GROMACS .gro file of C-alpha atoms in nm:
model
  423
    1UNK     CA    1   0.000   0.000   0.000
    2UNK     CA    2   0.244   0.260   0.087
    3UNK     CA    3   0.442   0.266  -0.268
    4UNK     CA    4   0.132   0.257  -0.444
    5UNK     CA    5   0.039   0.580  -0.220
    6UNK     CA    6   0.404   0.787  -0.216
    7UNK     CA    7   0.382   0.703  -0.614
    8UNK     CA    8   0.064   0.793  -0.707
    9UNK     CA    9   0.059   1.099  -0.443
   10UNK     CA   10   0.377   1.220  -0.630
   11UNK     CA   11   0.239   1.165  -0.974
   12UNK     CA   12  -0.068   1.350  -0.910
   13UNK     CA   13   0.144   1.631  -0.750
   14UNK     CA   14   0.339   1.660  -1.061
   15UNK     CA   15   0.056   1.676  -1.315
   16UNK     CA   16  -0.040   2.039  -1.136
   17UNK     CA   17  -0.366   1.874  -0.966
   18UNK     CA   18  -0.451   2.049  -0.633
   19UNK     CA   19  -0.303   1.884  -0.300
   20UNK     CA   20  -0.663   1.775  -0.201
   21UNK     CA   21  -0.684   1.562  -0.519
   22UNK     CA   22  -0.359   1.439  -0.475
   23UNK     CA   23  -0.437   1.301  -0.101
   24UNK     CA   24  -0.785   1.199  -0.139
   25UNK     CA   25  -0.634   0.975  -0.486
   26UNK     CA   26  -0.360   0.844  -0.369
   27UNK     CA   27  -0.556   0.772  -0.101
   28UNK     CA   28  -0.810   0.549  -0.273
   29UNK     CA   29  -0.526   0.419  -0.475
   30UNK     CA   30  -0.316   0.286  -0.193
   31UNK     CA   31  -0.695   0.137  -0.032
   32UNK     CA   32  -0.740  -0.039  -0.320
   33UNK     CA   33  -0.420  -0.171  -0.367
   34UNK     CA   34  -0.442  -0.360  -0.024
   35UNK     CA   35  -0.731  -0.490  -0.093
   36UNK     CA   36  -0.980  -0.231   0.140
   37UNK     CA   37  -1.256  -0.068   0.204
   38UNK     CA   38  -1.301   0.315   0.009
   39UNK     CA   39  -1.563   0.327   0.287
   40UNK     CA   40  -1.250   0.422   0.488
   41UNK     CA   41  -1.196   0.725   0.290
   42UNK     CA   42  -1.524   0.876   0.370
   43UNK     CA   43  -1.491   0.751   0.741
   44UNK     CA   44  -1.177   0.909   0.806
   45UNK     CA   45  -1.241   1.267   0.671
   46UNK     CA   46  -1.549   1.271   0.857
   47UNK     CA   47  -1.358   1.163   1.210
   48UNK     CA   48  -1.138   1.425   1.156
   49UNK     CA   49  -1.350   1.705   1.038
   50UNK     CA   50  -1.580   1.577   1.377
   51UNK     CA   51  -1.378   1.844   1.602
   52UNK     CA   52  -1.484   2.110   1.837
   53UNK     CA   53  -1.154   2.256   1.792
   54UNK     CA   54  -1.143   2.247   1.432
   55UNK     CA   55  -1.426   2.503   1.427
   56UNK     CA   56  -1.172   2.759   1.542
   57UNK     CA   57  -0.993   2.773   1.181
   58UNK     CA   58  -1.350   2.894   1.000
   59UNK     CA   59  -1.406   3.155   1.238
   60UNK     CA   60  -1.066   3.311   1.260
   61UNK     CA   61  -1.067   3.315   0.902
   62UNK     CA   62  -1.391   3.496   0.895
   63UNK     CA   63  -1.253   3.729   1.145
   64UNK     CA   64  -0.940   3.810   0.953
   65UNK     CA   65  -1.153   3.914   0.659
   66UNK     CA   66  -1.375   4.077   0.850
   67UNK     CA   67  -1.069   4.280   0.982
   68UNK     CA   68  -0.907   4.324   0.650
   69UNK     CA   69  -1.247   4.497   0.479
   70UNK     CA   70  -1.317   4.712   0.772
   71UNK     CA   71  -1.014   4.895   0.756
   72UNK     CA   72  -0.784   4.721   1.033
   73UNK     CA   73  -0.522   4.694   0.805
   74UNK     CA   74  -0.504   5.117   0.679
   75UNK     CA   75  -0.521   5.157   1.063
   76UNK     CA   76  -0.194   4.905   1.108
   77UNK     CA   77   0.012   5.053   0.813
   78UNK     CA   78   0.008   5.416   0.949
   79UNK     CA   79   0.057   5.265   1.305
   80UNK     CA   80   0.343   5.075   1.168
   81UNK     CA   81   0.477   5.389   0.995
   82UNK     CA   82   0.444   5.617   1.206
   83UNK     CA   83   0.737   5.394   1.430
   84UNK     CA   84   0.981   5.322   1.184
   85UNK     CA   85   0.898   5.526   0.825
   86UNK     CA   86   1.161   5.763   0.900
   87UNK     CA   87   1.441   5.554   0.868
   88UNK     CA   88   1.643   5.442   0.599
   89UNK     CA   89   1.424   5.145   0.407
   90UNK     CA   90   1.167   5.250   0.602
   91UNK     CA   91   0.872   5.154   0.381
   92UNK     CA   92   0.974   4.800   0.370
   93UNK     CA   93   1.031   4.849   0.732
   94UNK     CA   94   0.705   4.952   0.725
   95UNK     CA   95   0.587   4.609   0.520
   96UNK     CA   96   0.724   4.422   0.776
   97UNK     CA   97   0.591   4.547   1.100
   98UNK     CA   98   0.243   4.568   0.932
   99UNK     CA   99   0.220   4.245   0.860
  100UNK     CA  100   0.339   4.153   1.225
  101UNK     CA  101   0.058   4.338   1.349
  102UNK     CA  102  -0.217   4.242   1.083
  103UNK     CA  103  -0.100   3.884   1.143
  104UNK     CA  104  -0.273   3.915   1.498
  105UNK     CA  105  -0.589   3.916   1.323
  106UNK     CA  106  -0.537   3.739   1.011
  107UNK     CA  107  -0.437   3.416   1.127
  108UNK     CA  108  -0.310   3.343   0.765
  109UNK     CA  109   0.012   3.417   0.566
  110UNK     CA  110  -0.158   3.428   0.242
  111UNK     CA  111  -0.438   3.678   0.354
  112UNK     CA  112  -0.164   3.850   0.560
  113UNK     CA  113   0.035   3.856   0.274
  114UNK     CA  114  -0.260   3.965   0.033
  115UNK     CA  115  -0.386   4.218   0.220
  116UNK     CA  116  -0.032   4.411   0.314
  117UNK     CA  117   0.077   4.371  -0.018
  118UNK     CA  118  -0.190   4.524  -0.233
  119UNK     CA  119  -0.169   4.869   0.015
  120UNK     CA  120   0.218   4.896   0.050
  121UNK     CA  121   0.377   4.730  -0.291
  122UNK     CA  122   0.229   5.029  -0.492
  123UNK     CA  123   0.384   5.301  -0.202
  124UNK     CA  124   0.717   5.100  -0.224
  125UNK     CA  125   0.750   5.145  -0.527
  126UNK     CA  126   0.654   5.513  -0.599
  127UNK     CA  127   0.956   5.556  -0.367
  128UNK     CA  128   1.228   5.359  -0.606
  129UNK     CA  129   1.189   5.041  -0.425
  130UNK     CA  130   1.266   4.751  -0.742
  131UNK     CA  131   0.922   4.628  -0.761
  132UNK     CA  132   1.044   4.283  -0.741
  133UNK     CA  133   1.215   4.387  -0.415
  134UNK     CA  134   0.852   4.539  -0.319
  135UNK     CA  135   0.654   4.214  -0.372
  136UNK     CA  136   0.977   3.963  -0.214
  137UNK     CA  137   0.923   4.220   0.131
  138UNK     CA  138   0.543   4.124   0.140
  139UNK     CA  139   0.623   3.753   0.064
  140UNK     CA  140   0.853   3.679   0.341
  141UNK     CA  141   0.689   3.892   0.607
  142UNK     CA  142   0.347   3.735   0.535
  143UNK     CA  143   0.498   3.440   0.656
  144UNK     CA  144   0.427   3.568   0.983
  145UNK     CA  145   0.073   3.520   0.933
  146UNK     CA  146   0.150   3.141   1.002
  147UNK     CA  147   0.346   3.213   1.329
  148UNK     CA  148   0.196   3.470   1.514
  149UNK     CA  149  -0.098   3.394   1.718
  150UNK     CA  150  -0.401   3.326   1.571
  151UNK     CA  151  -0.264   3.119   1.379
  152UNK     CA  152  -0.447   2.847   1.167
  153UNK     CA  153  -0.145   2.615   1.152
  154UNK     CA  154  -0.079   2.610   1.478
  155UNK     CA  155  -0.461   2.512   1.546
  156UNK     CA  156  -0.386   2.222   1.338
  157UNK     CA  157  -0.069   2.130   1.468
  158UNK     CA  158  -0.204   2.139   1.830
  159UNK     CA  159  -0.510   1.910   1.695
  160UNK     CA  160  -0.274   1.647   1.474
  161UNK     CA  161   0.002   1.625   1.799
  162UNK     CA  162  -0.257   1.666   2.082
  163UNK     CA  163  -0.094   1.999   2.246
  164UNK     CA  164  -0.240   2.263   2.403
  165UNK     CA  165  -0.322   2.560   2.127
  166UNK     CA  166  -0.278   2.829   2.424
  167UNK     CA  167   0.058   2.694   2.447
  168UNK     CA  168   0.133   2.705   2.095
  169UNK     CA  169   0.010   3.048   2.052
  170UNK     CA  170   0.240   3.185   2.359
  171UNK     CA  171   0.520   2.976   2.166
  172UNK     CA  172   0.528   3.189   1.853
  173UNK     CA  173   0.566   3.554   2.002
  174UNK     CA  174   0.897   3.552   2.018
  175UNK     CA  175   0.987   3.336   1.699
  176UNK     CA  176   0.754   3.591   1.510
  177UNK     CA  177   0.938   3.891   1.707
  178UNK     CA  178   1.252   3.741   1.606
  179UNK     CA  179   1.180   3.655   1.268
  180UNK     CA  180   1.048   4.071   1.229
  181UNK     CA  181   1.342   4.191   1.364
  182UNK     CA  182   1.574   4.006   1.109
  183UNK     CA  183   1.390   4.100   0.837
  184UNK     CA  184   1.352   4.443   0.955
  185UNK     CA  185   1.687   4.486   0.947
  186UNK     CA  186   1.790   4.296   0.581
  187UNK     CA  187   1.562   4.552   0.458
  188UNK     CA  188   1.724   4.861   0.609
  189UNK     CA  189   2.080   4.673   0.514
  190UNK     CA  190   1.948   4.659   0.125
  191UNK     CA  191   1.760   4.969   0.102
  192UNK     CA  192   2.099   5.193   0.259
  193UNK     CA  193   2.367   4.926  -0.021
  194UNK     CA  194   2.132   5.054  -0.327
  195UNK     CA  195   2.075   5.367  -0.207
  196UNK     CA  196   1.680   5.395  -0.230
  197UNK     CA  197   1.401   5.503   0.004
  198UNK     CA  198   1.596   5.844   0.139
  199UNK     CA  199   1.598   5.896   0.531
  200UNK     CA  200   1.352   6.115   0.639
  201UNK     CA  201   1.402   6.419   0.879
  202UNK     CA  202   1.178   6.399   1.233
  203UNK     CA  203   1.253   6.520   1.591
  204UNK     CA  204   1.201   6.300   1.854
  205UNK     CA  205   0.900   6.505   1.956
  206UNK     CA  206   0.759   6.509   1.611
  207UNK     CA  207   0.801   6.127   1.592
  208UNK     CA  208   0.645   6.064   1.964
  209UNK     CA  209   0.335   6.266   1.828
  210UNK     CA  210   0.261   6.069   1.490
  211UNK     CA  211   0.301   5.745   1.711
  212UNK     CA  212   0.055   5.868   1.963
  213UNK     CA  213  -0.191   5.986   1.711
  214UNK     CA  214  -0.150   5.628   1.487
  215UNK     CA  215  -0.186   5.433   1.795
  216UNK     CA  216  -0.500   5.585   1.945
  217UNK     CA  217  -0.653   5.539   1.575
  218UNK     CA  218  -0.532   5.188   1.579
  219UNK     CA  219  -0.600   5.064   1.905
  220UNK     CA  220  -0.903   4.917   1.880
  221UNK     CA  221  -0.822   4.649   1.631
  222UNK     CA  222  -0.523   4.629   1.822
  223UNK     CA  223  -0.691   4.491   2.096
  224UNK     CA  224  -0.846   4.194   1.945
  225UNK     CA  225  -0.522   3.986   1.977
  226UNK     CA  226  -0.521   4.127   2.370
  227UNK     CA  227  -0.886   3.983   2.377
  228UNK     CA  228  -0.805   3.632   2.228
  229UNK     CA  229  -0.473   3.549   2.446
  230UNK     CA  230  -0.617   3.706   2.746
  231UNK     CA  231  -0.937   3.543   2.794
  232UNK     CA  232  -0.783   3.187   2.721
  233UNK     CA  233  -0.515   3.252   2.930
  234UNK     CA  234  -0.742   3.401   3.196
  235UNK     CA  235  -0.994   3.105   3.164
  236UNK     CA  236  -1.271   3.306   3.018
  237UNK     CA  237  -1.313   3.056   2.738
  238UNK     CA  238  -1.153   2.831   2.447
  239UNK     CA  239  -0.958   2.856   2.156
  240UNK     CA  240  -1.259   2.794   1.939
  241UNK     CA  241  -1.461   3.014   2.184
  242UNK     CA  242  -1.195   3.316   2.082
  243UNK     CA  243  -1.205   3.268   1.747
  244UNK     CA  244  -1.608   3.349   1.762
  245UNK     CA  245  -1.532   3.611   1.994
  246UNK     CA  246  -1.293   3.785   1.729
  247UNK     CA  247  -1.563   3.723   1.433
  248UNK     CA  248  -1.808   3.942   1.695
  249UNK     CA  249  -1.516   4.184   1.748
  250UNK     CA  250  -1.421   4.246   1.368
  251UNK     CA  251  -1.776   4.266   1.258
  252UNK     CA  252  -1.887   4.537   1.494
  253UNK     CA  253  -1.547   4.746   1.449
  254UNK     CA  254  -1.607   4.743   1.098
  255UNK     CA  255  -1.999   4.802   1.089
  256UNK     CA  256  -2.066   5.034   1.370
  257UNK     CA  257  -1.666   5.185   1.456
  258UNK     CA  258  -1.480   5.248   1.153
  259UNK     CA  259  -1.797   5.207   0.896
  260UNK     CA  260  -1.601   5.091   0.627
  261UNK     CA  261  -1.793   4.749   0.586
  262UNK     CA  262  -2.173   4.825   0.470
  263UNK     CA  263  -2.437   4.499   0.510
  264UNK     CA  264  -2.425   4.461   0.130
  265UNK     CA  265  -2.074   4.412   0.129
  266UNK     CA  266  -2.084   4.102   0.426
  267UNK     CA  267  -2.233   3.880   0.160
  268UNK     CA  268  -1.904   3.895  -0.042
  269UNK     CA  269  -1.671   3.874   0.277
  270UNK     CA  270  -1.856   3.574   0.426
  271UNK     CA  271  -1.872   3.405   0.071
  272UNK     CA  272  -1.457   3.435   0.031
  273UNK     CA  273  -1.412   3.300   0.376
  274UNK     CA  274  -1.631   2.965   0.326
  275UNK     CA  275  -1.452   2.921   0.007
  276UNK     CA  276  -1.127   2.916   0.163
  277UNK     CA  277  -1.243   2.770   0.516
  278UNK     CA  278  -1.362   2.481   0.260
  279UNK     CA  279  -1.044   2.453   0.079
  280UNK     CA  280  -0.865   2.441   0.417
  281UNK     CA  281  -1.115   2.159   0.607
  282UNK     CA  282  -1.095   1.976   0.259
  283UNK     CA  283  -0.700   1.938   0.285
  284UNK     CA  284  -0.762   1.825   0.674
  285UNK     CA  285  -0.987   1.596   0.584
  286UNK     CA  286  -0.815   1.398   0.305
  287UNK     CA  287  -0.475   1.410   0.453
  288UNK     CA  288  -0.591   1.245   0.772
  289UNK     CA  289  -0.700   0.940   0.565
  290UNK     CA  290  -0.343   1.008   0.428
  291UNK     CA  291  -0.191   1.006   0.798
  292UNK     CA  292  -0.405   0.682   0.847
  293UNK     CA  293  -0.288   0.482   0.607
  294UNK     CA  294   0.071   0.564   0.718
  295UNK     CA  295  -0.013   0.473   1.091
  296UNK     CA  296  -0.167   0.127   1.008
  297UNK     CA  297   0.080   0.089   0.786
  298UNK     CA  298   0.342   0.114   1.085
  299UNK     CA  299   0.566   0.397   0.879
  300UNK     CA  300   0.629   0.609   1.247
  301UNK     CA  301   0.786   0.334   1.379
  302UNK     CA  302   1.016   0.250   1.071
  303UNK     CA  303   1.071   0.583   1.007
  304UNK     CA  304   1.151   0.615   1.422
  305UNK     CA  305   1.406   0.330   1.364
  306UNK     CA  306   1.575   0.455   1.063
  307UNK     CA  307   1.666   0.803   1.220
  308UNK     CA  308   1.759   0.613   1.551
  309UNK     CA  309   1.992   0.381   1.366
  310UNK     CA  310   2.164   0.740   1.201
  311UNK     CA  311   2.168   0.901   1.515
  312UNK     CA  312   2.108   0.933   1.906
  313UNK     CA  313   2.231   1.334   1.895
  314UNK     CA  314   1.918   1.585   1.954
  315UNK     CA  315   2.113   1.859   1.795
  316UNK     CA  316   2.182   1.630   1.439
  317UNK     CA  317   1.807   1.472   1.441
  318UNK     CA  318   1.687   1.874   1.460
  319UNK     CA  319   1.924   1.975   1.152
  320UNK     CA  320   1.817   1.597   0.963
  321UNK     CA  321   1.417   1.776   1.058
  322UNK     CA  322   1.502   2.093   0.977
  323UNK     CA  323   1.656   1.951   0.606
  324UNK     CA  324   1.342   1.730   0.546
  325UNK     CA  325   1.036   1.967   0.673
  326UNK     CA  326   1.257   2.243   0.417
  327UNK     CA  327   1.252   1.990   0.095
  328UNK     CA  328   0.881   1.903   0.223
  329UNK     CA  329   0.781   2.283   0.244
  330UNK     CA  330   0.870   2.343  -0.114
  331UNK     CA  331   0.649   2.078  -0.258
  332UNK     CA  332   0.358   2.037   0.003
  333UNK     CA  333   0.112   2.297   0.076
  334UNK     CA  334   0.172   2.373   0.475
  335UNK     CA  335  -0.099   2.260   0.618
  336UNK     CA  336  -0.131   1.880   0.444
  337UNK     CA  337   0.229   1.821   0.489
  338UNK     CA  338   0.121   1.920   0.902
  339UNK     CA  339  -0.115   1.639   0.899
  340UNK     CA  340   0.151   1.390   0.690
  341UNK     CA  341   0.459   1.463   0.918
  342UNK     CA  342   0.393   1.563   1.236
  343UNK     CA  343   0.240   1.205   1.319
  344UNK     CA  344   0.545   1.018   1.246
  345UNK     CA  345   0.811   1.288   1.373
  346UNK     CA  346   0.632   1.408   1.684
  347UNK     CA  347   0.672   1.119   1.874
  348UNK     CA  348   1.029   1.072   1.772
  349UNK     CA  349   1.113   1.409   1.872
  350UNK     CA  350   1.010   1.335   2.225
  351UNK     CA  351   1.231   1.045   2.209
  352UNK     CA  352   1.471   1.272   2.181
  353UNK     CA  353   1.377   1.455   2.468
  354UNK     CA  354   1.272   1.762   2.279
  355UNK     CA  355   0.946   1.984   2.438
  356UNK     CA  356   0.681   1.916   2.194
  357UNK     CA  357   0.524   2.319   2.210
  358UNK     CA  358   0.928   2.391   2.094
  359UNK     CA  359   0.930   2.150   1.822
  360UNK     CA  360   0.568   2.248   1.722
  361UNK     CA  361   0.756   2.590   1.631
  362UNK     CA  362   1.032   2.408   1.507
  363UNK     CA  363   0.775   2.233   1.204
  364UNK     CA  364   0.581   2.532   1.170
  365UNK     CA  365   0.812   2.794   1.100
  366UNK     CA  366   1.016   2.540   0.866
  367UNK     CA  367   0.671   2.533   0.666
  368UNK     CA  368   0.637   2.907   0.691
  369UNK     CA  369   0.902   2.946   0.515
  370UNK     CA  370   0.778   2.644   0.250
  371UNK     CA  371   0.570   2.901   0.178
  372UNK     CA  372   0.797   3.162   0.048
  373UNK     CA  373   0.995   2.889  -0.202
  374UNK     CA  374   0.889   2.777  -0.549
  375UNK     CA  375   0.732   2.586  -0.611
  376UNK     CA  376   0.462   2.583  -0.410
  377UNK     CA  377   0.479   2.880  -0.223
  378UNK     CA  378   0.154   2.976  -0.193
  379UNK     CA  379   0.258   3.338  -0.068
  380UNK     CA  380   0.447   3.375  -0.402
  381UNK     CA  381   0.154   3.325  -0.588
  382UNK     CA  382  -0.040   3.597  -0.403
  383UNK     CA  383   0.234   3.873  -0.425
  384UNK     CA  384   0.302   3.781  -0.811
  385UNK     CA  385  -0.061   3.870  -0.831
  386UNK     CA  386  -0.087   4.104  -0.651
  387UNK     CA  387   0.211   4.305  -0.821
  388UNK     CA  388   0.200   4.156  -1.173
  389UNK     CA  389   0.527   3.958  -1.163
  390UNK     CA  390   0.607   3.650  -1.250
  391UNK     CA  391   0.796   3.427  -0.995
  392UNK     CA  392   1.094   3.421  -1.173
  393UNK     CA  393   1.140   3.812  -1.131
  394UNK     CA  394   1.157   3.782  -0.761
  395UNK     CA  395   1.482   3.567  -0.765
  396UNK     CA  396   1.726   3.786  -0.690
  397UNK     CA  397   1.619   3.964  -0.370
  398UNK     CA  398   1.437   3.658  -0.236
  399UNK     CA  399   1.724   3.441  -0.179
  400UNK     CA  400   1.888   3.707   0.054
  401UNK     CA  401   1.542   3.696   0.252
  402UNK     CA  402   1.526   3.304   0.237
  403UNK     CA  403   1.869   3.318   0.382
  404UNK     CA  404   1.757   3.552   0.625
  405UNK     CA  405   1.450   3.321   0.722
  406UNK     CA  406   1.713   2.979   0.678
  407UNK     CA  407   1.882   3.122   0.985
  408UNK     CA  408   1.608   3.211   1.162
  409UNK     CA  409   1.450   2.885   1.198
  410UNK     CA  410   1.831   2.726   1.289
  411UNK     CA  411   1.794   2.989   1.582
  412UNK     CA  412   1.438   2.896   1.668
  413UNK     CA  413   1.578   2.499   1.657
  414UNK     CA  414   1.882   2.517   1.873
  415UNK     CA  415   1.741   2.807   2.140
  416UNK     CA  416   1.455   2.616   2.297
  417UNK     CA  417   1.396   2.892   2.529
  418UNK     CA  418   1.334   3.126   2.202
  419UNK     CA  419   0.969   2.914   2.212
  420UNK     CA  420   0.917   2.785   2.602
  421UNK     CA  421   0.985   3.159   2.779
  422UNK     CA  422   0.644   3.267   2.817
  423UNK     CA  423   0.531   2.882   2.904
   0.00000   0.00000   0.00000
């Protein structure tokens, strides 16, 4: 069964179908190979679809919408530059920090990375930024849609390795912090070696006035992250709970507070959230008949043997993990290749005697950054939309932020503490 469902899973893959065709095929494939039941199929999805928890990723993606339309994210770019659009590179800067703070609400890279990019690429470039420079920004900071709490990922990483998703939301502040920081600064370093984006002239006092101004016009939406950590830290309620909460929250800042989201237009922003909540539950469903057949199948436990037989060191296993989720990230969509790997790695990796909340950070931010590498990178599709391109134009400047990210996640690997301080 399993050749018949790595072959067929990889031939599908390569002949440009979708990742839920490719799962829910090879999945039938490998089924009837051995001789079973497609019954199974339908059994499976179901079972895992049949969570309370689940029901967190629909509404968080409604909420991020909800946010985007009603004017969260204007609120977050002139927050954002009213800190740091003086300096040097400032409107990348700028790209950056936004999508840091829109990722609080987003819960996704790719609607992060949509929604930041269509707003700043344009600005960047008005201001000499290379266009292709422009869009690589947006692509590697919406990563941090994926790592910052909410995030969608992490919901189902916390369901597929039966962690807390409180603890895996307290995990990524400082891997997203870190991961800002870095790229924060690449940008500055670029922008001040080709000489574009000119510094801007402010005194302190004139700088501490534009912040306070942007913040009190931006503190509303950014409470909603406040809300969400805060009551499930302080018992109020759930994960899935919060994520209803925050679909209350957006929907009366942008109805009755800001006013930028009319009834008429809630039909459109509810429709593009079930289509992509559906395209999300679909890839759940289909890879846990996937991760099923590997489990009966007993490919954890070889796969647990092989890696024991190369090595008993926690420090090579983590840089053999860190190769494989990167080689994974490029071809697998993030979320299916969640659901495929974490079941046979997790429970290795606390052989090893690694925390599993760290190495939940460890896989996620490796596939965060599958998102920003051809060919699959589902980011790069959105920003070579979103600013005309075609992927090939973004080559030169995104290897210097893939190297940027590359280093990052070693960090995140080998400083456990980077992931467990706030646990």
């Amino acid at each position: 069964m399993i050749p018949v469902l790595f072959l067929s899973f990889t031939a599908i893959l390569i002949i440009g179908a979708p990742i839920v065709t490719a799962l829910g095929m090879s999945a039938a494939f490998a089924l009837q190979a051995g001789d079973r039941s497609l019954l199974i199929v339908a059994q499976m999805a179901f079972q895992s679809l049949d969570s309370f928890s689940l029901m967190a990723v629909p509404f968080f993606i409604l909420a991020g919408h909800l946010m985007s339309s009603g004017g969260v994210a204007t609120r977050l770019v002139q927050l954002a530059n009213a800190f740091v659009g003086w300096i040097r590179g400032g409107l990348g800067a700028v790209a950056v920090l936004t999508s840091l703070l829109f990722a609080t609400v987003s819960g996704s890279s790719s609607a992060t990375t949509a929604a930041i990019g269509s707003v700043l690429i344009p600005e960047m470039e008005k201001k000499g930024y290379p266009r292709s420079f422009a869009a690589s920004i947006a692509a590697s900071s919406g990563e941090l849609g994926a790592i910052i709490p909410p995030s969608i990922p992490m919901i189902v990483y916390a369901l597929t390795a039966n962690v807390s998703v409180g603890s895996l939301f307290l995990a990524g502040i400082l891997p997203g912090l870190l991961i800002t920081v870095s790229l924060i600064l690449t940008v500055c370093l670029v922008a001040r070696i080709q000489g574009f984006d000119e510094v801007s002239a402010v005194s302190f006092t004139g700088w501490l006035k534009g912040v306070l101004i942007a913040l009190k016009d931006a503190t509303l939406a950014l409470m909603m992250p406040v809300i969400i950590l805060g009551g499930i830290y302080g018992g109020l309620f759930t994960a899935t709970e919060a994520s209803c909460i925050a679909v209350l929250y957006g929907l009366a800042l942008g109805l009755f507070v800001y006013k930028e989201i009319t009834v008429k237009d809630l039909l459109g922003i509810f429709a593009r959230s079930a289509v992509m909540s559906s395209i999300i539950l679909l890839i759940v469903a289909f890879a846990a008949v996937f991760a099923y057949l590997l489990t009966i199948n007993q490919v954890p436990q070889q796969v647990a043997a092989m890696l024991g037989s190369v090595t008993t060191n926690p420090i090579v296993f983590l840089l053999l993990v860190n190769v494989m989720l990167f080689l994974v990230g490029m071809f697998i969509e993030a979320l299916a290749a969640i659901l495929i790997i974490v079941p046979i790695l997790a429970p290795i990796s606390v052989a090893f005697g690694i925390d599993p909340i760290h190495f939940g950070m460890i896989v996620i931010t490796n596939l965060a950054v599958g998102m920003v590498t051809p060919p699959v990178g589902v980011n790069l599709f959105v920003v070579c939309e979103v600013a005309q391109l075609k992927m090939h134009h973004l080559a030169k400047y995104l290897v210097i932020f893939l190297a940027v990210l590359v280093l990052d996640v070693l960090i995140i690997s080998y400083v456990p503490a980077i992931s467990t301080f706030f646990l």
